[in-house]
């Protein structure tokens, strides 16, 4: 998801340690967070928000315990911890989305916030079930803590003199709604998800069952971010930066670290298990799973941190990066994802949701006597795309993945040709006039057809379009959505005209596009280069740029796997 940011907000964003955590106070804090998120959306970023629930889920459970005797006498049901997690997710999700909607509306952004009730799969045999570590509820004095321990609570001292109830916190294995969250985020909505680390569930036969635990929201956030291809994970907490020597006069803030250095500090015990430790571990996991950048910072420094002026920034280390290997990630269903080295960072796609776009490889643009030449262009400049594109086309056909060909052209009566287009420039022959390959850019003429080397085969979509963009006045969007396509591999001519317009249209509609530099070309090499540079500038503002070789190499493991299966 190009330019997407997932903000994992600590429980203390709504309830500070030692605070009563009134609803009004939580609403105030939610409004503060929402203003910051709206700023990011106004900057053009796609934002997802995940949140903790430590204080709140503890309050819910405690409230249940306090009225348990009366509730039992009235026949009211018990409140298991997993259901309290679900309750906290709903309550906090409501507080956040209402606050976000208000902030987005005040900025006139026309974007809505949507909370997704999220479940995470955990391993029923996770050793964490036998060793409670996750603090929930309010802080207690030593005396109260001793009393509660007698009543059966697990209690730990989280800071000198500060005691908290702790519950099991197994590692999340899979976010069950990841795919739906990705689709929602792609519409531009600010998605609130994985609240409280997600409702923990295990598989029993053919059904999911809630289990009593509170999943760490940083780990759940890292998992969600990696599985939907978010490129930046921001863990928002109570400090501007992670420090080494925390709690000592020699403490030093870490600004830019690689995985090798940060893992070294983690292993050296620099980060406590009950606070910064899980954040650092989650950040490392995210980057190892293919994430581009993990940032740890405070809410007030969020925007500065995203612009590199604050926060601790973790990027891939100098040792062999697991992220460089294809197939590292899996789709929410467990299917292997494919990762292609690309600019500005690797392009990852789910092979069940990808299509190849072959844009306007028409004789009118690529052969002598066509419309391209009538404009005074050297059409031989485009022909180098044919050979690499034929290999990509063959790979897509081999895998049975969808291929869509587009052709620019007009009805024979030219009813769909705007005078503005017809009269532009001073070509030797205008659109609709008779040339050596028939009427220029008119449907049905020989020149309007696709070059024989890349000709469509039965079952492939051929889309006629009157403009430069492939979405304008066509049913391309409907076709893609009907087939569940979310990622596009783009080839075609010319880079800065029909390819560029199409990729921008796709980007605005939430599709992710990898443009293959050797399978696209322009009559003007400098325009080709500039268009490619523009696509991947500013962190991939329009899309990704890669090569056919990189794509085909990334497909290799899938091909081998399929051949072995055969
Ligand atoms: N090495 C460290 N560097 C920075 N902060 C640390 C470090 N070790 C512990 N902390 C503390 O850990 C806190 C973050 O943990 P916690 O409050 O549990 O997170 P959350 O924001 O998710 O509620 C920081 O606000 C800081 O007080
Ligand atoms: N579930 C969870 O990690 O909550 P906190 O962030 O509030 O600890």
PDB file of C-alpha atoms in Angstrom, residues 54-279:
ATOM      1  CA  UNK A  54      -4.618  -2.320  28.620  1.00  0.00           C
ATOM      2  CA  UNK A  55      -6.298   0.123  31.021  1.00  0.00           C
ATOM      3  CA  UNK A  56      -9.775  -0.207  29.499  1.00  0.00           C
ATOM      4  CA  UNK A  57      -9.998  -4.006  29.356  1.00  0.00           C
ATOM      5  CA  UNK A  58      -8.858  -4.081  32.976  1.00  0.00           C
ATOM      6  CA  UNK A  59     -11.645  -1.652  33.935  1.00  0.00           C
ATOM      7  CA  UNK A  60     -14.251  -3.784  32.150  1.00  0.00           C
ATOM      8  CA  UNK A  61     -13.135  -6.989  33.839  1.00  0.00           C
ATOM      9  CA  UNK A  62     -12.961  -5.299  37.245  1.00  0.00           C
ATOM     10  CA  UNK A  63     -16.413  -3.765  36.832  1.00  0.00           C
ATOM     11  CA  UNK A  64     -17.742  -7.258  36.128  1.00  0.00           C
ATOM     12  CA  UNK A  65     -16.015  -8.651  39.201  1.00  0.00           C
ATOM     13  CA  UNK A  66     -17.386  -5.885  41.450  1.00  0.00           C
ATOM     14  CA  UNK A  67     -21.001  -6.631  40.550  1.00  0.00           C
ATOM     15  CA  UNK A  68     -20.517 -10.384  40.103  1.00  0.00           C
ATOM     16  CA  UNK A  69     -22.523 -11.456  43.170  1.00  0.00           C
ATOM     17  CA  UNK A  70     -25.558  -9.290  42.310  1.00  0.00           C
ATOM     18  CA  UNK A  71     -25.275 -10.186  38.633  1.00  0.00           C
ATOM     19  CA  UNK A  72     -25.256 -13.910  39.442  1.00  0.00           C
ATOM     20  CA  UNK A  73     -28.338 -13.547  41.626  1.00  0.00           C
ATOM     21  CA  UNK A  74     -30.154 -11.948  38.667  1.00  0.00           C
ATOM     22  CA  UNK A  75     -28.932 -14.695  36.321  1.00  0.00           C
ATOM     23  CA  UNK A  76     -26.678 -12.410  34.276  1.00  0.00           C
ATOM     24  CA  UNK A  77     -23.933 -14.224  32.361  1.00  0.00           C
ATOM     25  CA  UNK A  78     -20.214 -14.171  33.276  1.00  0.00           C
ATOM     26  CA  UNK A  79     -17.819 -11.954  31.366  1.00  0.00           C
ATOM     27  CA  UNK A  80     -14.836 -13.916  30.088  1.00  0.00           C
ATOM     28  CA  UNK A  81     -11.644 -11.976  29.322  1.00  0.00           C
ATOM     29  CA  UNK A  82     -11.915 -12.532  25.562  1.00  0.00           C
ATOM     30  CA  UNK A  83     -15.378 -10.972  25.564  1.00  0.00           C
ATOM     31  CA  UNK A  84     -14.050  -8.043  27.609  1.00  0.00           C
ATOM     32  CA  UNK A  85     -11.391  -7.578  24.895  1.00  0.00           C
ATOM     33  CA  UNK A  86     -14.176  -7.490  22.286  1.00  0.00           C
ATOM     34  CA  UNK A  87     -16.089  -4.966  24.418  1.00  0.00           C
ATOM     35  CA  UNK A  88     -12.998  -2.781  24.772  1.00  0.00           C
ATOM     36  CA  UNK A  89     -12.404  -2.936  21.022  1.00  0.00           C
ATOM     37  CA  UNK A  90     -15.937  -1.757  20.356  1.00  0.00           C
ATOM     38  CA  UNK A  91     -15.832   1.011  22.967  1.00  0.00           C
ATOM     39  CA  UNK A  92     -12.429   2.385  22.010  1.00  0.00           C
ATOM     40  CA  UNK A  93     -13.216   1.933  18.314  1.00  0.00           C
ATOM     41  CA  UNK A  94     -16.287   4.109  18.833  1.00  0.00           C
ATOM     42  CA  UNK A  95     -14.349   6.802  20.738  1.00  0.00           C
ATOM     43  CA  UNK A  96     -11.672   6.922  18.048  1.00  0.00           C
ATOM     44  CA  UNK A  97     -13.889   6.852  14.961  1.00  0.00           C
ATOM     45  CA  UNK A  98     -16.198   9.563  16.309  1.00  0.00           C
ATOM     46  CA  UNK A  99     -13.161  11.724  17.102  1.00  0.00           C
ATOM     47  CA  UNK A 100     -11.556  10.966  13.732  1.00  0.00           C
ATOM     48  CA  UNK A 101     -14.728  11.710  11.764  1.00  0.00           C
ATOM     49  CA  UNK A 102     -14.992  15.073  13.536  1.00  0.00           C
ATOM     50  CA  UNK A 103     -11.376  15.997  12.804  1.00  0.00           C
ATOM     51  CA  UNK A 104     -11.574  14.839   9.179  1.00  0.00           C
ATOM     52  CA  UNK A 105     -14.806  16.738   8.630  1.00  0.00           C
ATOM     53  CA  UNK A 106     -13.381  19.937  10.134  1.00  0.00           C
ATOM     54  CA  UNK A 107     -10.522  19.706   7.628  1.00  0.00           C
ATOM     55  CA  UNK A 108     -13.063  19.205   4.829  1.00  0.00           C
ATOM     56  CA  UNK A 109     -11.295  16.037   3.747  1.00  0.00           C
ATOM     57  CA  UNK A 110     -14.327  14.003   2.669  1.00  0.00           C
ATOM     58  CA  UNK A 111     -12.865  10.898   4.307  1.00  0.00           C
ATOM     59  CA  UNK A 112     -14.516   8.690   6.925  1.00  0.00           C
ATOM     60  CA  UNK A 113     -13.103   6.573   9.723  1.00  0.00           C
ATOM     61  CA  UNK A 114     -14.257   2.956   9.983  1.00  0.00           C
ATOM     62  CA  UNK A 115     -13.512   0.549  12.833  1.00  0.00           C
ATOM     63  CA  UNK A 116     -13.160  -3.118  11.949  1.00  0.00           C
ATOM     64  CA  UNK A 117     -13.857  -5.655  14.675  1.00  0.00           C
ATOM     65  CA  UNK A 118     -10.651  -7.677  14.401  1.00  0.00           C
ATOM     66  CA  UNK A 119      -9.744 -11.194  15.497  1.00  0.00           C
ATOM     67  CA  UNK A 120      -6.244 -12.613  15.721  1.00  0.00           C
ATOM     68  CA  UNK A 121      -5.397 -16.270  15.681  1.00  0.00           C
ATOM     69  CA  UNK A 122      -3.148 -17.422  18.504  1.00  0.00           C
ATOM     70  CA  UNK A 123      -1.509 -20.771  19.204  1.00  0.00           C
ATOM     71  CA  UNK A 124      -3.396 -22.596  22.002  1.00  0.00           C
ATOM     72  CA  UNK A 125      -0.042 -24.064  23.058  1.00  0.00           C
ATOM     73  CA  UNK A 126       1.720 -20.698  23.265  1.00  0.00           C
ATOM     74  CA  UNK A 127       3.778 -20.827  26.495  1.00  0.00           C
ATOM     75  CA  UNK A 128       2.484 -17.311  27.280  1.00  0.00           C
ATOM     76  CA  UNK A 129      -0.772 -18.891  28.538  1.00  0.00           C
ATOM     77  CA  UNK A 130       1.155 -20.262  31.509  1.00  0.00           C
ATOM     78  CA  UNK A 131       3.060 -17.047  32.185  1.00  0.00           C
ATOM     79  CA  UNK A 132       0.908 -13.891  32.451  1.00  0.00           C
ATOM     80  CA  UNK A 133       2.874 -10.758  31.436  1.00  0.00           C
ATOM     81  CA  UNK A 134       0.411  -8.258  29.971  1.00  0.00           C
ATOM     82  CA  UNK A 135      -0.507  -5.441  32.397  1.00  0.00           C
ATOM     83  CA  UNK A 136      -4.182  -4.438  32.372  1.00  0.00           C
ATOM     84  CA  UNK A 137      -6.392  -2.111  34.422  1.00  0.00           C
ATOM     85  CA  UNK A 138      -5.372   0.571  36.864  1.00  0.00           C
ATOM     86  CA  UNK A 139      -2.111   0.805  38.799  1.00  0.00           C
ATOM     87  CA  UNK A 140      -2.300  -0.457  42.391  1.00  0.00           C
ATOM     88  CA  UNK A 141      -0.399   0.097  45.597  1.00  0.00           C
ATOM     89  CA  UNK A 142       1.537  -2.825  47.074  1.00  0.00           C
ATOM     90  CA  UNK A 143      -1.199  -3.345  49.699  1.00  0.00           C
ATOM     91  CA  UNK A 144      -4.030  -3.571  47.144  1.00  0.00           C
ATOM     92  CA  UNK A 145      -1.878  -5.770  44.946  1.00  0.00           C
ATOM     93  CA  UNK A 146      -1.306  -8.216  47.814  1.00  0.00           C
ATOM     94  CA  UNK A 147      -5.057  -8.368  48.490  1.00  0.00           C
ATOM     95  CA  UNK A 148      -5.876  -9.021  44.842  1.00  0.00           C
ATOM     96  CA  UNK A 149      -3.189 -11.682  44.570  1.00  0.00           C
ATOM     97  CA  UNK A 150      -4.930 -13.528  47.386  1.00  0.00           C
ATOM     98  CA  UNK A 151      -8.175 -13.310  45.375  1.00  0.00           C
ATOM     99  CA  UNK A 152      -6.384 -15.095  42.538  1.00  0.00           C
ATOM    100  CA  UNK A 153      -5.004 -12.300  40.339  1.00  0.00           C
ATOM    101  CA  UNK A 154      -1.517 -12.446  38.842  1.00  0.00           C
ATOM    102  CA  UNK A 155       0.135  -9.181  39.800  1.00  0.00           C
ATOM    103  CA  UNK A 156       3.553  -7.699  38.976  1.00  0.00           C
ATOM    104  CA  UNK A 157       5.444  -4.576  39.987  1.00  0.00           C
ATOM    105  CA  UNK A 158       5.796  -2.717  36.652  1.00  0.00           C
ATOM    106  CA  UNK A 159       7.778   0.206  38.128  1.00  0.00           C
ATOM    107  CA  UNK A 160       9.037   0.835  41.643  1.00  0.00           C
ATOM    108  CA  UNK A 161       5.930   0.887  43.862  1.00  0.00           C
ATOM    109  CA  UNK A 162       3.546   0.490  40.889  1.00  0.00           C
ATOM    110  CA  UNK A 163       1.652  -2.797  40.606  1.00  0.00           C
ATOM    111  CA  UNK A 164      -0.607  -4.023  37.803  1.00  0.00           C
ATOM    112  CA  UNK A 165      -2.701  -7.048  37.153  1.00  0.00           C
ATOM    113  CA  UNK A 166      -1.200  -9.206  34.378  1.00  0.00           C
ATOM    114  CA  UNK A 167      -2.844 -11.663  32.007  1.00  0.00           C
ATOM    115  CA  UNK A 168      -1.489 -14.063  29.345  1.00  0.00           C
ATOM    116  CA  UNK A 169      -0.353 -12.436  26.107  1.00  0.00           C
ATOM    117  CA  UNK A 170       0.268 -15.019  23.355  1.00  0.00           C
ATOM    118  CA  UNK A 171       1.860 -13.956  20.076  1.00  0.00           C
ATOM    119  CA  UNK A 172      -0.572 -13.224  17.234  1.00  0.00           C
ATOM    120  CA  UNK A 173      -0.220 -15.617  14.278  1.00  0.00           C
ATOM    121  CA  UNK A 174      -2.669 -14.173  11.791  1.00  0.00           C
ATOM    122  CA  UNK A 175      -5.076 -11.249  11.554  1.00  0.00           C
ATOM    123  CA  UNK A 176      -8.282 -12.838  10.315  1.00  0.00           C
ATOM    124  CA  UNK A 177      -9.731  -9.680   8.750  1.00  0.00           C
ATOM    125  CA  UNK A 178      -6.462  -8.479   7.149  1.00  0.00           C
ATOM    126  CA  UNK A 179      -7.777  -8.712   3.603  1.00  0.00           C
ATOM    127  CA  UNK A 180     -10.935  -6.731   4.369  1.00  0.00           C
ATOM    128  CA  UNK A 181      -8.906  -4.100   6.249  1.00  0.00           C
ATOM    129  CA  UNK A 182      -6.656  -3.727   3.199  1.00  0.00           C
ATOM    130  CA  UNK A 183      -9.628  -3.276   0.873  1.00  0.00           C
ATOM    131  CA  UNK A 184     -11.189  -0.657   3.163  1.00  0.00           C
ATOM    132  CA  UNK A 185      -7.911   1.245   3.511  1.00  0.00           C
ATOM    133  CA  UNK A 186      -7.529   1.235  -0.262  1.00  0.00           C
ATOM    134  CA  UNK A 187     -10.825   3.150  -0.538  1.00  0.00           C
ATOM    135  CA  UNK A 188      -9.180   6.013   1.365  1.00  0.00           C
ATOM    136  CA  UNK A 189     -11.012   5.412   4.657  1.00  0.00           C
ATOM    137  CA  UNK A 190      -9.050   5.825   7.880  1.00  0.00           C
ATOM    138  CA  UNK A 191      -9.299   2.277   9.199  1.00  0.00           C
ATOM    139  CA  UNK A 192      -9.212   1.593  12.928  1.00  0.00           C
ATOM    140  CA  UNK A 193      -8.329  -2.071  13.440  1.00  0.00           C
ATOM    141  CA  UNK A 194      -6.694  -4.702  15.646  1.00  0.00           C
ATOM    142  CA  UNK A 195      -7.881  -2.830  18.743  1.00  0.00           C
ATOM    143  CA  UNK A 196      -6.374  -4.176  21.948  1.00  0.00           C
ATOM    144  CA  UNK A 197      -4.195  -6.445  19.834  1.00  0.00           C
ATOM    145  CA  UNK A 198      -7.312  -8.098  18.363  1.00  0.00           C
ATOM    146  CA  UNK A 199      -9.720 -10.554  19.967  1.00  0.00           C
ATOM    147  CA  UNK A 200      -7.646 -13.709  20.519  1.00  0.00           C
ATOM    148  CA  UNK A 201      -9.150 -16.821  18.960  1.00  0.00           C
ATOM    149  CA  UNK A 202      -8.073 -20.408  18.317  1.00  0.00           C
ATOM    150  CA  UNK A 203      -9.384 -22.905  15.811  1.00  0.00           C
ATOM    151  CA  UNK A 204     -11.547 -25.675  17.287  1.00  0.00           C
ATOM    152  CA  UNK A 205     -12.805 -28.029  14.596  1.00  0.00           C
ATOM    153  CA  UNK A 206     -14.543 -25.868  12.040  1.00  0.00           C
ATOM    154  CA  UNK A 207     -15.096 -22.853  14.322  1.00  0.00           C
ATOM    155  CA  UNK A 208     -13.166 -20.071  16.020  1.00  0.00           C
ATOM    156  CA  UNK A 209     -13.269 -19.825  19.816  1.00  0.00           C
ATOM    157  CA  UNK A 210     -12.281 -16.843  21.972  1.00  0.00           C
ATOM    158  CA  UNK A 211      -9.487 -17.488  24.489  1.00  0.00           C
ATOM    159  CA  UNK A 212      -8.678 -15.612  27.676  1.00  0.00           C
ATOM    160  CA  UNK A 213      -5.715 -13.410  26.856  1.00  0.00           C
ATOM    161  CA  UNK A 214      -4.796  -9.872  25.784  1.00  0.00           C
ATOM    162  CA  UNK A 215      -2.587  -9.804  22.715  1.00  0.00           C
ATOM    163  CA  UNK A 216       0.159  -7.190  22.561  1.00  0.00           C
ATOM    164  CA  UNK A 217      -1.083  -4.525  20.172  1.00  0.00           C
ATOM    165  CA  UNK A 218       2.435  -3.734  18.918  1.00  0.00           C
ATOM    166  CA  UNK A 219       2.932  -7.324  17.771  1.00  0.00           C
ATOM    167  CA  UNK A 220      -0.563  -7.449  16.259  1.00  0.00           C
ATOM    168  CA  UNK A 221       0.071  -4.122  14.517  1.00  0.00           C
ATOM    169  CA  UNK A 222       3.381  -5.297  13.050  1.00  0.00           C
ATOM    170  CA  UNK A 223       1.705  -8.456  11.783  1.00  0.00           C
ATOM    171  CA  UNK A 224      -1.216  -6.567  10.251  1.00  0.00           C
ATOM    172  CA  UNK A 225       1.049  -3.951   8.669  1.00  0.00           C
ATOM    173  CA  UNK A 226       3.288  -6.621   7.114  1.00  0.00           C
ATOM    174  CA  UNK A 227       0.434  -8.791   5.883  1.00  0.00           C
ATOM    175  CA  UNK A 228      -1.278  -5.948   4.030  1.00  0.00           C
ATOM    176  CA  UNK A 229       1.926  -4.362   2.713  1.00  0.00           C
ATOM    177  CA  UNK A 230       1.876  -1.111   4.685  1.00  0.00           C
ATOM    178  CA  UNK A 231       5.299   0.436   4.212  1.00  0.00           C
ATOM    179  CA  UNK A 232       5.628   2.437   7.444  1.00  0.00           C
ATOM    180  CA  UNK A 233       4.718   1.209  10.914  1.00  0.00           C
ATOM    181  CA  UNK A 234       4.723   3.874  13.614  1.00  0.00           C
ATOM    182  CA  UNK A 235       4.587   2.770  17.236  1.00  0.00           C
ATOM    183  CA  UNK A 236       3.277   5.814  19.081  1.00  0.00           C
ATOM    184  CA  UNK A 237       4.131   5.824  22.762  1.00  0.00           C
ATOM    185  CA  UNK A 238       5.182   8.025  25.671  1.00  0.00           C
ATOM    186  CA  UNK A 239       8.705   8.936  24.495  1.00  0.00           C
ATOM    187  CA  UNK A 240      10.038  10.776  21.451  1.00  0.00           C
ATOM    188  CA  UNK A 241      12.777   8.206  20.893  1.00  0.00           C
ATOM    189  CA  UNK A 242      13.968   4.822  22.127  1.00  0.00           C
ATOM    190  CA  UNK A 243      17.040   5.122  24.343  1.00  0.00           C
ATOM    191  CA  UNK A 244      19.913   2.937  25.337  1.00  0.00           C
ATOM    192  CA  UNK A 245      20.952   3.378  28.952  1.00  0.00           C
ATOM    193  CA  UNK A 246      17.310   4.150  29.826  1.00  0.00           C
ATOM    194  CA  UNK A 247      16.971   5.242  33.440  1.00  0.00           C
ATOM    195  CA  UNK A 248      20.668   6.156  33.706  1.00  0.00           C
ATOM    196  CA  UNK A 249      22.399   9.543  33.377  1.00  0.00           C
ATOM    197  CA  UNK A 250      24.179   8.199  30.273  1.00  0.00           C
ATOM    198  CA  UNK A 251      21.027   7.473  28.331  1.00  0.00           C
ATOM    199  CA  UNK A 252      21.335   8.056  24.590  1.00  0.00           C
ATOM    200  CA  UNK A 253      18.492   8.409  22.105  1.00  0.00           C
ATOM    201  CA  UNK A 254      18.596   6.167  19.039  1.00  0.00           C
ATOM    202  CA  UNK A 255      17.605   8.096  15.907  1.00  0.00           C
ATOM    203  CA  UNK A 256      18.526   5.869  12.964  1.00  0.00           C
ATOM    204  CA  UNK A 257      19.238   2.226  13.614  1.00  0.00           C
ATOM    205  CA  UNK A 258      19.439  -0.816  11.433  1.00  0.00           C
ATOM    206  CA  UNK A 259      18.113  -4.220  12.445  1.00  0.00           C
ATOM    207  CA  UNK A 260      21.558  -5.523  13.359  1.00  0.00           C
ATOM    208  CA  UNK A 261      22.230  -2.719  15.831  1.00  0.00           C
ATOM    209  CA  UNK A 262      18.735  -2.721  17.359  1.00  0.00           C
ATOM    210  CA  UNK A 263      18.658  -6.484  17.778  1.00  0.00           C
ATOM    211  CA  UNK A 264      22.033  -6.227  19.523  1.00  0.00           C
ATOM    212  CA  UNK A 265      20.615  -3.714  22.041  1.00  0.00           C
ATOM    213  CA  UNK A 266      17.517  -5.867  22.566  1.00  0.00           C
ATOM    214  CA  UNK A 267      19.631  -8.941  23.251  1.00  0.00           C
ATOM    215  CA  UNK A 268      21.813  -6.899  25.616  1.00  0.00           C
ATOM    216  CA  UNK A 269      18.692  -6.239  27.748  1.00  0.00           C
ATOM    217  CA  UNK A 270      18.365  -2.509  27.000  1.00  0.00           C
ATOM    218  CA  UNK A 271      14.574  -2.630  26.691  1.00  0.00           C
ATOM    219  CA  UNK A 272      12.310  -3.846  29.544  1.00  0.00           C
ATOM    220  CA  UNK A 273       9.975  -6.732  28.764  1.00  0.00           C
ATOM    221  CA  UNK A 274       6.887  -4.947  30.117  1.00  0.00           C
ATOM    222  CA  UNK A 275       7.271  -1.702  28.134  1.00  0.00           C
ATOM    223  CA  UNK A 276       9.798  -0.917  25.379  1.00  0.00           C
ATOM    224  CA  UNK A 277      10.869  -4.540  24.788  1.00  0.00           C
ATOM    225  CA  UNK A 278       7.725  -5.638  22.879  1.00  0.00           C
ATOM    226  CA  UNK A 279       7.795  -2.458  20.768  1.00  0.00           C
TER     227      UNK A 279
END
